[in-house]
């Protein structure tokens, strides 16, 4: 009987300790409820480049993480106290019943069993808590919904570049290594016109801002300007793209089948250029129209960029200074500014706004080849590189980037949406990712064995006039793809 009374007294003491501890937990939780508000007030006074909506969302998520770990810590302390009381009770029962200490093996077994239960409980609680937090974080950061709309198949080799016309009728243009450039109906995916005037790979295509003219750059060391006239076919019901692909067929066989398709062969073909620009001594890798469309700029592997007059075809300026081959050139949509990128890890900003002074600024923000640098509608330049980074620069202060995006693969020819300011990044690893101008990732375009690109993605281009198909990508799988990108209102408010 003395043994029973001793055990009951010990049990009552443990219960009282647990009761008082639970009361202290309640008091602690009640005082900690005001902590997120205090932290938010403190952080709101600090300088940050993040939008307020995003900062508030992050603060809420971090507050959830802190509360979950605090609850785990409190529960851990309580379980440890229970283990200690259990070991004390086991030791007391061993002395009373057996008249001596329990064997070390028995105590070790009991303690090991209790510890394993504690460990399993902690793992289960931690996994459930973190999964909930991560799920909520993913739900708030996935701000773009992407859907494949149309595939444009017909080239016999990889597609280097693509663009959308800037005047009606709106068509898609592609430049391919098969020495051809094609114009496509955006709605039906049918080839409307083929340009076969180049003797080498067509590396770039750009459309005149106000007329039905195209500018293409080629590996034959020339750039061509040619006029086009197309008539859009009647829209057709959307086909089931997934049903047309067979997973059991090797992709190399599919490439051969694409090249033998009848559709592109039925297109009208243009073989003579309106204007030929041929002052370069190497591959012409890119070309673009200056604002107004009266001049064009070309970038070449001969380490120079040339400025031409469209009407006379005369060379106006030769832009030299890069130490290695040029990879891209781009013009500002409203000002006489040109940016050229190069394998020398730099990109250069050329200013032609003053006819008497042609200034140039050199920017060394990357550690590998700068694959492209493009202007935005505002005062920003976005540069992408083989060093797996993309950087956003302010034209008014380009000493350092205002945002840096780090990726897991080399970045090719990027594009920026004029209306929503979304950056589309095509990668060597077949992925296409979307970011905002602050460097926040919005989405990744879907890619599987049934849809998406199957080889390196070379270029991306936005189409601001067509909401049903507003982003295009092309790659070395010989196809271009049209996507529907749906941006929620929350992102558009930024």
Short mmCIF file of C-alpha atoms in Angstrom, two decimals:
data_model
loop_
_atom_site.label_atom_id
_atom_site.label_comp_id
_atom_site.label_asym_id
_atom_site.label_seq_id
_atom_site.Cartn_x
_atom_site.Cartn_y
_atom_site.Cartn_z
CA UNK A 1 0.00 0.00 0.00
CA UNK A 2 2.77 2.55 0.64
CA UNK A 3 3.89 1.96 -2.91
CA UNK A 4 0.48 2.82 -4.36
CA UNK A 5 0.22 6.02 -2.35
CA UNK A 6 3.66 7.10 -3.50
CA UNK A 7 2.76 6.51 -7.15
CA UNK A 8 -0.52 8.38 -6.88
CA UNK A 9 1.22 11.34 -5.26
CA UNK A 10 3.83 11.40 -8.01
CA UNK A 11 1.12 11.23 -10.68
CA UNK A 12 -0.76 14.15 -9.13
CA UNK A 13 2.45 16.16 -9.05
CA UNK A 14 3.11 15.50 -12.76
CA UNK A 15 -0.45 16.48 -13.67
CA UNK A 16 -0.14 19.73 -11.73
CA UNK A 17 3.11 20.55 -13.52
CA UNK A 18 1.57 19.85 -16.92
CA UNK A 19 -1.49 21.95 -16.05
CA UNK A 20 0.59 24.91 -14.95
CA UNK A 21 2.78 24.54 -18.03
CA UNK A 22 -0.23 24.54 -20.37
CA UNK A 23 -1.50 27.71 -18.70
CA UNK A 24 1.85 29.37 -19.25
CA UNK A 25 1.72 28.31 -22.93
CA UNK A 26 -1.69 29.94 -23.33
CA UNK A 27 -0.41 33.15 -21.76
CA UNK A 28 2.65 33.08 -24.01
CA UNK A 29 0.56 32.52 -27.14
CA UNK A 30 -1.76 35.37 -26.22
CA UNK A 31 1.14 37.77 -25.82
CA UNK A 32 2.81 36.59 -29.04
CA UNK A 33 -0.26 37.24 -31.19
CA UNK A 34 0.66 40.90 -31.54
CA UNK A 35 4.22 40.14 -32.70
CA UNK A 36 3.52 39.93 -36.50
CA UNK A 37 1.82 43.31 -36.40
CA UNK A 38 4.77 44.83 -34.56
CA UNK A 39 7.23 43.29 -37.05
CA UNK A 40 5.19 44.54 -39.99
CA UNK A 41 5.16 48.10 -38.55
CA UNK A 42 8.94 47.95 -38.08
CA UNK A 43 9.62 46.61 -41.60
CA UNK A 44 7.29 49.07 -43.29
CA UNK A 45 9.60 51.85 -42.16
CA UNK A 46 12.56 50.22 -43.92
CA UNK A 47 13.50 50.93 -47.54
CA UNK A 48 12.68 48.10 -49.95
CA UNK A 49 12.26 47.70 -53.69
CA UNK A 50 9.58 45.04 -53.26
CA UNK A 51 5.94 46.05 -53.85
CA UNK A 52 3.89 46.44 -50.69
CA UNK A 53 1.51 43.61 -51.62
CA UNK A 54 4.42 41.20 -52.04
CA UNK A 55 6.12 42.37 -48.83
CA UNK A 56 2.93 41.92 -46.83
CA UNK A 57 2.46 38.46 -48.30
CA UNK A 58 6.03 37.45 -47.41
CA UNK A 59 5.66 38.80 -43.85
CA UNK A 60 2.52 36.75 -43.34
CA UNK A 61 4.24 33.60 -44.60
CA UNK A 62 7.30 34.14 -42.41
CA UNK A 63 5.00 34.75 -39.46
CA UNK A 64 3.33 31.40 -40.11
CA UNK A 65 6.72 29.70 -40.24
CA UNK A 66 7.76 31.29 -36.93
CA UNK A 67 4.52 30.23 -35.20
CA UNK A 68 4.82 26.65 -36.47
CA UNK A 69 8.38 26.30 -35.22
CA UNK A 70 7.45 27.89 -31.89
CA UNK A 71 4.64 25.37 -31.42
CA UNK A 72 7.02 22.53 -32.28
CA UNK A 73 9.53 23.83 -29.75
CA UNK A 74 6.92 24.03 -26.98
CA UNK A 75 5.61 20.56 -27.77
CA UNK A 76 9.17 19.24 -27.76
CA UNK A 77 9.74 20.62 -24.25
CA UNK A 78 6.51 19.08 -23.00
CA UNK A 79 7.35 15.68 -24.46
CA UNK A 80 10.81 15.79 -22.92
CA UNK A 81 9.26 16.44 -19.50
CA UNK A 82 6.96 13.46 -20.00
CA UNK A 83 9.95 11.28 -20.88
CA UNK A 84 11.78 12.39 -17.74
CA UNK A 85 8.76 11.70 -15.52
CA UNK A 86 8.30 8.30 -17.19
CA UNK A 87 11.91 7.36 -16.56
CA UNK A 88 11.63 8.47 -12.92
CA UNK A 89 8.46 6.44 -12.44
CA UNK A 90 10.02 3.37 -14.06
CA UNK A 91 13.04 3.70 -11.84
CA UNK A 92 10.81 4.03 -8.73
CA UNK A 93 8.74 1.01 -9.65
CA UNK A 94 11.88 -1.02 -10.20
CA UNK A 95 13.20 -0.21 -6.73
CA UNK A 96 9.87 -0.98 -5.02
CA UNK A 97 8.89 -4.11 -6.85
CA UNK A 98 12.23 -5.76 -7.45
CA UNK A 99 13.98 -4.42 -4.40
CA UNK A 100 16.76 -3.01 -6.54
CA UNK A 101 17.61 -0.97 -9.62
CA UNK A 102 16.31 -1.96 -12.98
CA UNK A 103 18.86 -3.38 -15.35
CA UNK A 104 20.51 -0.89 -17.67
CA UNK A 105 19.28 -2.85 -20.67
CA UNK A 106 15.65 -2.52 -19.63
CA UNK A 107 15.97 1.21 -19.00
CA UNK A 108 17.78 1.67 -22.28
CA UNK A 109 15.03 -0.20 -24.13
CA UNK A 110 12.28 1.88 -22.52
CA UNK A 111 14.11 5.14 -23.17
CA UNK A 112 14.87 4.18 -26.78
CA UNK A 113 11.21 3.32 -27.39
CA UNK A 114 10.05 6.65 -25.95
CA UNK A 115 12.64 8.58 -27.93
CA UNK A 116 11.65 6.90 -31.20
CA UNK A 117 8.00 7.77 -30.57
CA UNK A 118 8.97 11.38 -29.89
CA UNK A 119 11.09 11.53 -33.04
CA UNK A 120 8.30 10.10 -35.19
CA UNK A 121 5.77 12.53 -33.78
CA UNK A 122 8.06 15.50 -34.36
CA UNK A 123 8.73 14.41 -37.95
CA UNK A 124 5.02 14.01 -38.68
CA UNK A 125 4.14 17.38 -37.18
CA UNK A 126 7.02 19.16 -38.91
CA UNK A 127 6.21 17.61 -42.30
CA UNK A 128 2.53 18.56 -42.10
CA UNK A 129 3.32 22.11 -40.99
CA UNK A 130 5.98 22.81 -43.61
CA UNK A 131 3.89 21.24 -46.38
CA UNK A 132 1.05 23.60 -45.53
CA UNK A 133 3.34 26.62 -45.56
CA UNK A 134 5.05 25.64 -48.83
CA UNK A 135 1.69 25.00 -50.47
CA UNK A 136 0.42 28.41 -49.47
CA UNK A 137 3.64 30.02 -50.70
CA UNK A 138 3.36 28.29 -54.10
CA UNK A 139 -0.25 29.36 -54.41
CA UNK A 140 0.64 32.99 -53.87
CA UNK A 141 3.70 33.10 -56.13
CA UNK A 142 2.26 31.26 -59.15
CA UNK A 143 0.81 34.34 -60.78
CA UNK A 144 0.67 33.30 -64.43
CA UNK A 145 -1.39 30.57 -66.05
CA UNK A 146 0.19 29.24 -69.27
CA UNK A 147 -1.50 27.14 -71.95
CA UNK A 148 -0.22 25.87 -75.28
CA UNK A 149 -2.44 27.17 -78.11
CA UNK A 150 -0.81 26.35 -81.46
CA UNK A 151 2.26 24.68 -82.94
CA UNK A 152 3.85 26.00 -86.15
CA UNK A 153 5.66 23.13 -87.90
CA UNK A 154 7.26 23.15 -91.34
CA UNK A 155 10.91 24.22 -91.17
CA UNK A 156 13.55 21.65 -92.07
CA UNK A 157 16.06 22.85 -89.47
CA UNK A 158 16.18 24.69 -86.17
CA UNK A 159 14.45 28.06 -85.77
CA UNK A 160 16.72 30.82 -84.51
CA UNK A 161 14.37 33.77 -84.24
CA UNK A 162 10.73 34.82 -84.53
CA UNK A 163 8.67 38.02 -84.47
CA UNK A 164 5.10 39.24 -84.92
CA UNK A 165 4.18 41.85 -87.53
CA UNK A 166 3.48 45.35 -86.24
CA UNK A 167 0.79 46.21 -88.79
CA UNK A 168 -2.35 44.42 -89.95
CA UNK A 169 -2.72 41.63 -90.84
CA UNK A 170 -0.96 40.17 -87.80
CA UNK A 171 1.17 37.17 -88.76
CA UNK A 172 4.07 35.30 -87.18
CA UNK A 173 7.49 35.33 -88.82
CA UNK A 174 10.23 32.74 -88.23
CA UNK A 175 13.91 32.62 -89.22
CA UNK A 176 15.49 29.20 -89.61
CA UNK A 177 18.81 27.51 -90.22
CA UNK A 178 17.22 25.89 -93.32
CA UNK A 179 18.00 29.16 -95.23
CA UNK A 180 14.32 30.18 -95.21
CA UNK A 181 12.03 32.56 -93.42
CA UNK A 182 8.30 31.82 -93.15
CA UNK A 183 5.18 33.79 -92.36
CA UNK A 184 2.41 31.94 -90.49
CA UNK A 185 -1.25 32.44 -89.70
CA UNK A 186 -1.40 32.83 -85.93
CA UNK A 187 -4.89 31.34 -85.65
CA UNK A 188 -4.61 28.36 -88.01
CA UNK A 189 -0.88 27.58 -87.85
CA UNK A 190 -0.66 27.44 -91.68
CA UNK A 191 2.30 28.77 -93.63
CA UNK A 192 1.26 31.82 -95.69
CA UNK A 193 4.53 32.84 -97.35
CA UNK A 194 8.14 31.67 -97.57
CA UNK A 195 11.19 33.83 -98.24
CA UNK A 196 14.08 31.87 -99.80
CA UNK A 197 16.42 34.64 -100.92
CA UNK A 198 19.30 33.91 -98.53
CA UNK A 199 22.20 31.55 -99.27
CA UNK A 200 22.85 30.80 -95.61
CA UNK A 201 21.12 30.31 -92.29
CA UNK A 202 18.53 32.99 -91.51
CA UNK A 203 19.46 34.16 -88.02
CA UNK A 204 17.03 37.01 -87.36
CA UNK A 205 13.72 38.49 -88.53
CA UNK A 206 12.15 41.85 -87.68
CA UNK A 207 9.14 43.67 -89.18
CA UNK A 208 8.84 47.31 -90.26
CA UNK A 209 6.89 49.46 -87.75
CA UNK A 210 4.40 50.84 -90.31
CA UNK A 211 4.77 48.96 -93.62
CA UNK A 212 4.56 45.34 -94.81
CA UNK A 213 8.32 44.82 -94.97
CA UNK A 214 10.58 42.32 -93.24
CA UNK A 215 14.27 42.55 -92.34
CA UNK A 216 16.25 39.30 -92.16
CA UNK A 217 19.90 38.68 -91.24
CA UNK A 218 21.81 35.68 -92.54
CA UNK A 219 24.96 33.64 -92.36
CA UNK A 220 25.67 34.60 -95.99
CA UNK A 221 27.07 37.90 -94.58
CA UNK A 222 24.08 39.95 -95.78
CA UNK A 223 20.84 41.40 -94.49
CA UNK A 224 17.77 41.50 -96.74
CA UNK A 225 14.73 43.77 -96.79
CA UNK A 226 11.74 42.25 -98.60
CA UNK A 227 8.07 43.14 -99.01
CA UNK A 228 5.26 40.70 -98.34
CA UNK A 229 1.54 40.45 -99.01
CA UNK A 230 -0.51 37.75 -97.31
CA UNK A 231 -4.15 36.87 -97.00
CA UNK A 232 -5.30 35.27 -93.76
CA UNK A 233 -7.25 32.02 -94.07
CA UNK A 234 -10.52 31.44 -92.28
CA UNK A 235 -10.06 30.24 -88.67
CA UNK A 236 -10.39 26.50 -88.13
CA UNK A 237 -11.55 24.58 -85.04
CA UNK A 238 -8.63 23.93 -82.67
CA UNK A 239 -7.10 20.51 -83.13
CA UNK A 240 -6.16 18.16 -80.32
CA UNK A 241 -2.40 18.61 -80.22
CA UNK A 242 -1.82 15.91 -77.63
CA UNK A 243 -3.61 13.30 -79.74
CA UNK A 244 -1.39 14.00 -82.75
CA UNK A 245 1.83 13.14 -80.91
CA UNK A 246 2.88 9.54 -80.48
CA UNK A 247 5.14 8.83 -77.51
CA UNK A 248 6.37 5.58 -79.06
CA UNK A 249 7.91 7.34 -82.08
CA UNK A 250 11.48 8.57 -81.77
CA UNK A 251 11.76 12.34 -82.08
CA UNK A 252 14.30 12.14 -84.87
CA UNK A 253 11.68 10.34 -86.95
CA UNK A 254 9.22 13.12 -86.20
CA UNK A 255 11.73 15.67 -87.47
CA UNK A 256 11.94 13.93 -90.83
CA UNK A 257 8.17 13.75 -91.05
CA UNK A 258 7.86 17.46 -90.32
CA UNK A 259 10.25 18.32 -93.11
CA UNK A 260 8.17 16.35 -95.60
CA UNK A 261 4.87 17.99 -94.69
CA UNK A 262 2.85 19.28 -97.62
CA UNK A 263 1.71 22.52 -95.97
CA UNK A 264 4.90 24.64 -96.25
CA UNK A 265 5.56 23.43 -99.81
CA UNK A 266 2.27 24.95 -100.91
CA UNK A 267 3.22 28.43 -99.67
CA UNK A 268 3.98 31.20 -102.18
CA UNK A 269 7.73 31.77 -102.25
CA UNK A 270 9.72 35.01 -102.61
CA UNK A 271 13.30 34.55 -103.85
CA UNK A 272 14.49 38.12 -104.56
CA UNK A 273 15.03 40.80 -101.92
CA UNK A 274 13.91 44.40 -102.33
CA UNK A 275 17.14 45.64 -100.74
CA UNK A 276 20.39 43.80 -99.95
CA UNK A 277 22.78 45.14 -97.30
CA UNK A 278 26.25 43.62 -97.69
CA UNK A 279 29.06 45.50 -95.95
CA UNK A 280 29.92 42.89 -93.31
CA UNK A 281 32.86 40.51 -93.46
CA UNK A 282 31.26 37.80 -91.34
CA UNK A 283 27.97 36.20 -90.38
CA UNK A 284 25.20 38.73 -89.79
CA UNK A 285 23.64 37.42 -86.59
CA UNK A 286 20.90 40.02 -85.99
CA UNK A 287 19.25 43.12 -87.43
CA UNK A 288 16.58 45.60 -86.35
CA UNK A 289 14.71 48.72 -87.49
CA UNK A 290 15.39 52.07 -85.86
CA UNK A 291 12.38 54.11 -84.76
CA UNK A 292 10.57 55.42 -87.83
CA UNK A 293 11.81 52.59 -90.07
CA UNK A 294 14.13 54.74 -92.22
CA UNK A 295 17.33 53.14 -90.92
CA UNK A 296 18.35 49.64 -89.84
CA UNK A 297 21.18 48.31 -87.70
CA UNK A 298 22.93 44.97 -88.22
CA UNK A 299 25.21 42.98 -85.89
CA UNK A 300 27.88 40.63 -87.20
CA UNK A 301 30.54 38.15 -86.20
CA UNK A 302 33.09 40.57 -87.67
CA UNK A 303 32.83 42.38 -84.28
CA UNK A 304 31.03 45.39 -85.77
CA UNK A 305 27.50 46.73 -86.07
CA UNK A 306 26.47 48.71 -89.15
CA UNK A 307 23.86 51.43 -89.53
CA UNK A 308 22.25 51.61 -92.99
CA UNK A 309 19.89 53.98 -94.78
CA UNK A 310 16.93 51.94 -96.03
CA UNK A 311 16.12 54.06 -99.09
CA UNK A 312 19.66 54.27 -100.48
CA UNK A 313 21.11 51.05 -98.96
CA UNK A 314 24.19 53.07 -98.03
CA UNK A 315 26.30 52.44 -94.96
CA UNK A 316 25.86 55.39 -92.58
CA UNK A 317 27.96 54.32 -89.57
CA UNK A 318 30.13 51.41 -88.49
CA UNK A 319 29.94 50.77 -84.76
CA UNK A 320 33.18 49.22 -83.55
CA UNK A 321 34.59 48.52 -80.12
CA UNK A 322 33.56 44.99 -79.19
CA UNK A 323 36.48 42.60 -78.70
CA UNK A 324 34.66 39.50 -79.92
CA UNK A 325 31.76 38.45 -82.14
CA UNK A 326 28.43 40.22 -81.70
CA UNK A 327 25.45 38.08 -80.71
CA UNK A 328 22.46 40.44 -80.89
CA UNK A 329 21.28 44.01 -81.47
CA UNK A 330 18.11 45.81 -80.47
CA UNK A 331 16.65 49.28 -80.98
CA UNK A 332 14.59 51.42 -78.63
CA UNK A 333 10.87 51.57 -79.55
CA UNK A 334 10.61 55.39 -79.31
CA UNK A 335 14.17 56.82 -79.30
CA UNK A 336 17.24 56.57 -81.51
CA UNK A 337 19.10 54.21 -79.19
CA UNK A 338 20.78 50.92 -80.07
CA UNK A 339 22.11 48.22 -77.76
CA UNK A 340 24.55 45.55 -79.00
CA UNK A 341 25.67 42.43 -77.13
CA UNK A 342 28.78 40.37 -77.64
CA UNK A 343 30.75 37.30 -76.68
CA UNK A 344 33.21 39.63 -74.92
CA UNK A 345 30.82 39.55 -71.88
CA UNK A 346 29.72 43.17 -72.44
CA UNK A 347 26.87 45.04 -74.07
CA UNK A 348 27.09 48.55 -75.43
CA UNK A 349 24.54 51.37 -75.60
CA UNK A 350 24.82 53.58 -78.70
CA UNK A 351 23.07 56.98 -78.68
CA UNK A 352 22.09 58.54 -82.04
CA UNK A 353 19.63 61.11 -80.70
CA UNK A 354 22.09 63.94 -81.40
CA UNK A 355 23.19 63.76 -85.08
CA UNK A 356 26.52 65.43 -84.30
CA UNK A 357 27.47 63.25 -81.33
CA UNK A 358 27.31 59.45 -81.26
CA UNK A 359 28.06 58.43 -77.69
CA UNK A 360 28.62 54.89 -76.49
CA UNK A 361 28.50 53.33 -73.02
CA UNK A 362 30.04 49.95 -72.17
CA UNK A 363 28.48 47.72 -69.51
CA UNK A 364 30.32 44.81 -67.92
CA UNK A 365 27.70 43.16 -65.77
CA UNK A 366 28.14 39.55 -66.94
CA UNK A 367 30.87 36.92 -66.74
CA UNK A 368 30.11 35.07 -69.99
CA UNK A 369 28.68 35.72 -73.45
CA UNK A 370 25.84 38.26 -73.44
CA UNK A 371 23.32 36.51 -75.68
CA UNK A 372 20.87 39.41 -75.92
CA UNK A 373 20.06 42.82 -74.50
CA UNK A 374 16.68 44.44 -75.16
CA UNK A 375 14.92 47.70 -74.37
CA UNK A 376 11.62 47.97 -72.55
CA UNK A 377 8.91 50.55 -73.15
CA UNK A 378 10.18 52.44 -70.10
CA UNK A 379 13.75 53.40 -69.31
CA UNK A 380 15.11 49.90 -68.77
CA UNK A 381 17.45 47.47 -70.50
CA UNK A 382 17.25 43.73 -69.82
CA UNK A 383 20.31 41.60 -70.60
CA UNK A 384 20.66 37.82 -70.69
CA UNK A 385 23.83 35.76 -70.70
CA UNK A 386 25.39 32.32 -70.91
CA UNK A 387 26.44 32.87 -67.29
CA UNK A 388 22.84 31.86 -66.42
CA UNK A 389 21.79 35.30 -65.23
CA UNK A 390 19.43 38.00 -66.46
CA UNK A 391 19.87 41.57 -65.27
CA UNK A 392 17.55 44.57 -65.36
CA UNK A 393 19.18 47.98 -65.78
CA UNK A 394 17.95 51.55 -65.48
CA UNK A 395 18.98 53.77 -68.39
CA UNK A 396 19.30 56.76 -66.06
CA UNK A 397 21.77 54.98 -63.78
CA UNK A 398 23.42 51.90 -65.27
CA UNK A 399 26.30 51.53 -62.85
CA UNK A 400 24.69 48.46 -61.33
CA UNK A 401 21.58 46.41 -62.15
CA UNK A 402 18.36 47.08 -60.26
CA UNK A 403 17.44 43.38 -60.36
CA UNK A 404 19.30 40.12 -61.01
CA UNK A 405 17.66 36.83 -61.99
CA UNK A 406 19.73 33.68 -61.44
CA UNK A 407 18.75 30.56 -63.37
CA UNK A 408 20.02 27.01 -63.86
CA UNK A 409 20.74 27.23 -67.59
CA UNK A 410 22.13 29.57 -70.23
CA UNK A 411 19.67 32.23 -71.41
CA UNK A 412 19.07 32.92 -75.11
CA UNK A 413 17.15 35.74 -76.85
CA UNK A 414 14.81 37.23 -74.28
CA UNK A 415 11.76 39.44 -74.79
CA UNK A 416 9.78 41.81 -72.56
CA UNK A 417 6.03 42.34 -72.73
CA UNK A 418 5.30 46.00 -73.46
CA UNK A 419 1.95 46.11 -71.65
CA UNK A 420 2.56 43.90 -68.63
CA UNK A 421 6.40 44.16 -68.41
CA UNK A 422 6.92 40.42 -68.16
CA UNK A 423 10.30 38.94 -69.14
CA UNK A 424 10.26 35.65 -71.08
CA UNK A 425 13.50 33.67 -70.73
CA UNK A 426 14.25 30.88 -73.26
CA UNK A 427 16.86 28.42 -71.98
CA UNK A 428 19.31 25.89 -73.37
CA UNK A 429 17.68 23.23 -71.17
CA UNK A 430 14.38 23.46 -73.13
CA UNK A 431 12.63 25.50 -70.44
CA UNK A 432 10.91 28.89 -70.77
CA UNK A 433 10.42 30.91 -67.59
CA UNK A 434 8.54 34.13 -66.89
CA UNK A 435 9.73 36.83 -64.47
CA UNK A 436 8.60 40.33 -63.60
CA UNK A 437 10.88 43.38 -63.73
CA UNK A 438 11.70 42.98 -60.03
CA UNK A 439 13.18 39.54 -60.63
CA UNK A 440 10.25 37.62 -59.13
CA UNK A 441 9.51 34.35 -60.88
CA UNK A 442 5.93 34.13 -62.15
CA UNK A 443 5.68 30.82 -64.00
CA UNK A 444 7.36 28.20 -66.14
CA UNK A 445 5.82 27.21 -69.44
CA UNK A 446 4.64 23.58 -69.38
CA UNK A 447 6.94 21.04 -71.00
CA UNK A 448 6.44 17.29 -71.31
CA UNK A 449 6.72 14.54 -73.91
CA UNK A 450 3.36 15.70 -75.31
CA UNK A 451 3.77 19.48 -75.40
CA UNK A 452 6.45 22.12 -75.21
CA UNK A 453 9.90 22.27 -76.74
CA UNK A 454 12.07 19.15 -76.95
CA UNK A 455 15.37 20.86 -77.67
CA UNK A 456 17.08 24.18 -76.95
CA UNK A 457 14.70 27.15 -76.94
CA UNK A 458 16.32 29.94 -78.97
CA UNK A 459 13.97 32.92 -78.79
CA UNK A 460 10.75 34.34 -77.38
CA UNK A 461 8.48 37.12 -78.67
CA UNK A 462 5.36 38.76 -77.22
CA UNK A 463 2.20 39.57 -79.18
CA UNK A 464 0.38 42.42 -77.45
CA UNK A 465 -2.52 42.53 -79.93
CA UNK A 466 -3.78 38.95 -79.58
CA UNK A 467 -4.95 37.94 -76.11
CA UNK A 468 -5.70 34.35 -77.15
CA UNK A 469 -2.10 33.74 -78.26
CA UNK A 470 0.16 36.38 -76.72
CA UNK A 471 3.58 34.69 -76.43
CA UNK A 472 5.61 32.78 -79.03
CA UNK A 473 8.72 30.66 -78.59
CA UNK A 474 10.93 28.79 -81.04
CA UNK A 475 13.74 26.30 -80.74
CA UNK A 476 16.03 23.81 -82.40
CA UNK A 477 13.24 21.22 -82.46
CA UNK A 478 12.17 22.88 -85.75
CA UNK A 479 8.92 24.30 -84.40
CA UNK A 480 7.47 27.51 -83.04
CA UNK A 481 4.80 27.44 -80.34
CA UNK A 482 2.08 29.94 -79.49
CA UNK A 483 1.05 30.28 -75.84
CA UNK A 484 -1.75 31.93 -73.93
CA UNK A 485 -0.37 33.67 -70.82
CA UNK A 486 -3.01 34.77 -68.34
CA UNK A 487 -1.79 37.34 -65.82
CA UNK A 488 -4.06 37.91 -62.78
CA UNK A 489 -5.19 41.43 -61.91
CA UNK A 490 -3.00 41.46 -58.80
CA UNK A 491 0.14 41.35 -60.92
CA UNK A 492 -1.12 43.93 -63.41
CA UNK A 493 -1.62 46.43 -60.57
CA UNK A 494 2.12 46.36 -59.88
#
